[in-house]
Amino acid sequence: MSVQVEKLEKNMAKLTIEVPAQELENAIEKAYQKQKKNISIPGFRKGKVPRQMVEKMYGKEIFYEDAANSLIPDAYEKAYEECSESIVSTPKVEVVQIEAGKPFIFTATVALKPEVKLGTYKGVTVDKVDTTVTDDEVAAEIDKERERNARSISVTDRAVKSGDETVIDFEGFVDGVAFAGGKGENYPLTIGSGTFIPGFEDQLIGKNIGEDVEVNVTFPEDYQADDLAGKAAMFKVAVKEIKEKELPQLDDEFAAEVSEFDTLEEYRADVKKNLTEKREKDAKNAKEEAVVDAIIETAEMEIPDAMIETQQRQMIEDFAQNIQAQGLSIEQYFQFTGLTAEKLMEQVKPQAEKRIKSRLVLEAVAAAENITATEEDFEEEVKKMADMYQMEADKVKEAIGENGKKQMMEDLAVSKAAEFVVDAAKEK
């Protein structure tokens, strides 16, 4: 196999990859063996048609697509490993030549890691973040815990008010005609949650159990169902249940129930301590982000679109895995939110670009300051992972592999570079 690299504009490159004719022949034969059981030609038993006869009847090209699909992944991976350039995008592949008896040739157009010209990166000035936690913030945090421990009590002697948990039946109509998906029975709805169309919940305030209500609303212009977007609708609603939250008393008994402390005073002090720690951690992250943003402002780099697109797709893939862990597929997410894959790609683009720029400038800082990760750094990180996953360190290393170790060492160096520029920064 041979690889030729042609540099293109805007940090792009074209790899021309040539696979020997014999490997193509082997792939064609493999494709024939895979497909022959499904091929029928008069005069031959199914699955027993000679390859030469199949190619005579349908053309030699019949097996080319499968052969190419089997050759390209391995050939590209070998070319990637042989290439001295730093490739930072998925390849766009185009077949140049595929013909029995000749080498198989295809191209892979890829993005290359752009060169970064650093501006000011030591001693940049950023705003200081206030980490003070007020008594009101402590009280608000404790109120959240009271909300989580509240009891729901059925109410029968008053009308609906904001904050109530109701159970309703409803049916929606547009121009007097019921529409699909507009009917529900025994539906739990918290008034003021914003779960339903704007204006729907407000019109239930003041209504009593057993009372039939006509709710008039207008669907938003960007509503996910195109046939309802922007249209006026009327819902017939029956209020079946009203429940209100009863918050626990704010006393020592409550503190003992929700924490490891015996008194409210101790519990309040612990809440303040935890809020302060979180505020300080958030401030540290905000400072790092501000410092890196300032370094990006004075740095010069030309990021290829293909690199950004690859990062966008990776972010969406990670997001899809996260929501799948919660029992929701990406298709269901699109259905519920009205988003599309294209819209989501556009939404994550600014964040994708920022991630790339942040990584590139920190890699450049690491190179400029000779910042590297040591074996001790690696061993420490492995120990953390072993403790987290309750595995032996050797098993973690085995799972990581050499490529994983290389990536981890690069990540550790970037983290060290981030610490370096943050420590060198000034606050105002």
Phi, psi and omega in degrees: 000142178232152181228130174241137182247126177243118178287136178245180179288161174055044175058037174249159178213152176244121176264122174260116188246125182245124180254133182305150182302324182294324177293324176295317178300317179297321180291322178295316179298320178297320179295320178298312181299325180288324187266343192298331181294343180258001185262130178237129175225131180309134179098351179232145174291147180300131181088356182244013181285124179300148181302318182301323180291319179299315182292329178290322182285317189247357182095147182297339184289350187302328183257000186296317185297313179296321180297315180297316181297330179278332183276321190301312184302311182292319181295319179293320180298318178295319179296321179299317180290326181282332186292133180278349180280156178267103183274132186231025177211163172288148184280149169256113191262140175220127179282129181261317182213126172217110182203131181305135180090353179237158177300147175271124183236130173218161178247151175231112179269126187224162173267144177253148180300125182286152175283139180249128174255108184286144170260233177281125177227350176251131176078024177292151183255131179226162178289140177281137181263129180286127181252012181293136176250123183271164177297325179295322179292323176296315179298320179296321179293320178293323177297326176298320178293324176296320178299318180294335181256013181288152175260148175264124182242130179293139181240132179232352188254016178206171180274172180294139173227166182301137181097345179292149171261116183248162169238126185228157163252144179209155173213131184257147181226140172238122184055037176080001182247129178296141181246154183298135179081004184262014183236140178208149179234142180053044183273125178280126182222122175272122184289124182099000181282341182075019181291320183265179180304140180311130179097340183295307186294322181301326184283354176268345179295132182092356180267152185252163177301135180086352182275132176272134186233139170259118181251123180252125182220171173234127178295141178300152180298331181260023180300144188297329178271110185301327183286349179248345185304126176078001184265148176281142181220154175238130178249132169270120187235137174241123178277120185254327180215149172230130176229145176237156180275136173249112182282143177292154178295143180272089183213185182299324180297318177297316180300317180294328182286324186257358183214183179267008184256154184268338183237156178296325181297316179295319180296317180297320179295322179291321177299317179296319180298314181294320178296321180295316178300317179294318180299319180292321177295316178297321180294321178297316178295320180295322178295316179299316180298317181295319180296313180297320177301320180294323178292321178299321183302325184257001179270158177240130178198149178242106185269123179291144181303323182297328178292318178295316181298320178297319178294320177302312182295323178294319179295319179292322178296318177297318179298317180298320179294322180295315181285334176294325177295339178264007176088018182234126178279161179295328178295318178294322178300315178298320181295317183286327185263344184080004177282165172235167178301322181294318180294321180293321176302317181292323181297320185274355185301312180300319180292322178298315181296320180294319179300317181296312181297319180298314180297316183296317182290325179289325173296321179293321177297316179301318179293318182293327184257009181054043179271121179226163174268141180262169175299325178297319176300315181297314181298320179296319179293320178298318179298318178300315180294320179297318178294319182296315184263004179054052179236162172285146183302320180296324179292323177297314179299319179297318179292325181291314182075176182292318179295320179294322178296317179301315180296320181295320179296321177295317179297320179295321178295320178296319178298320177295321178296321178297317178298321181298311183288329177291316179297329181276350184285158177248147179248143178238000000 
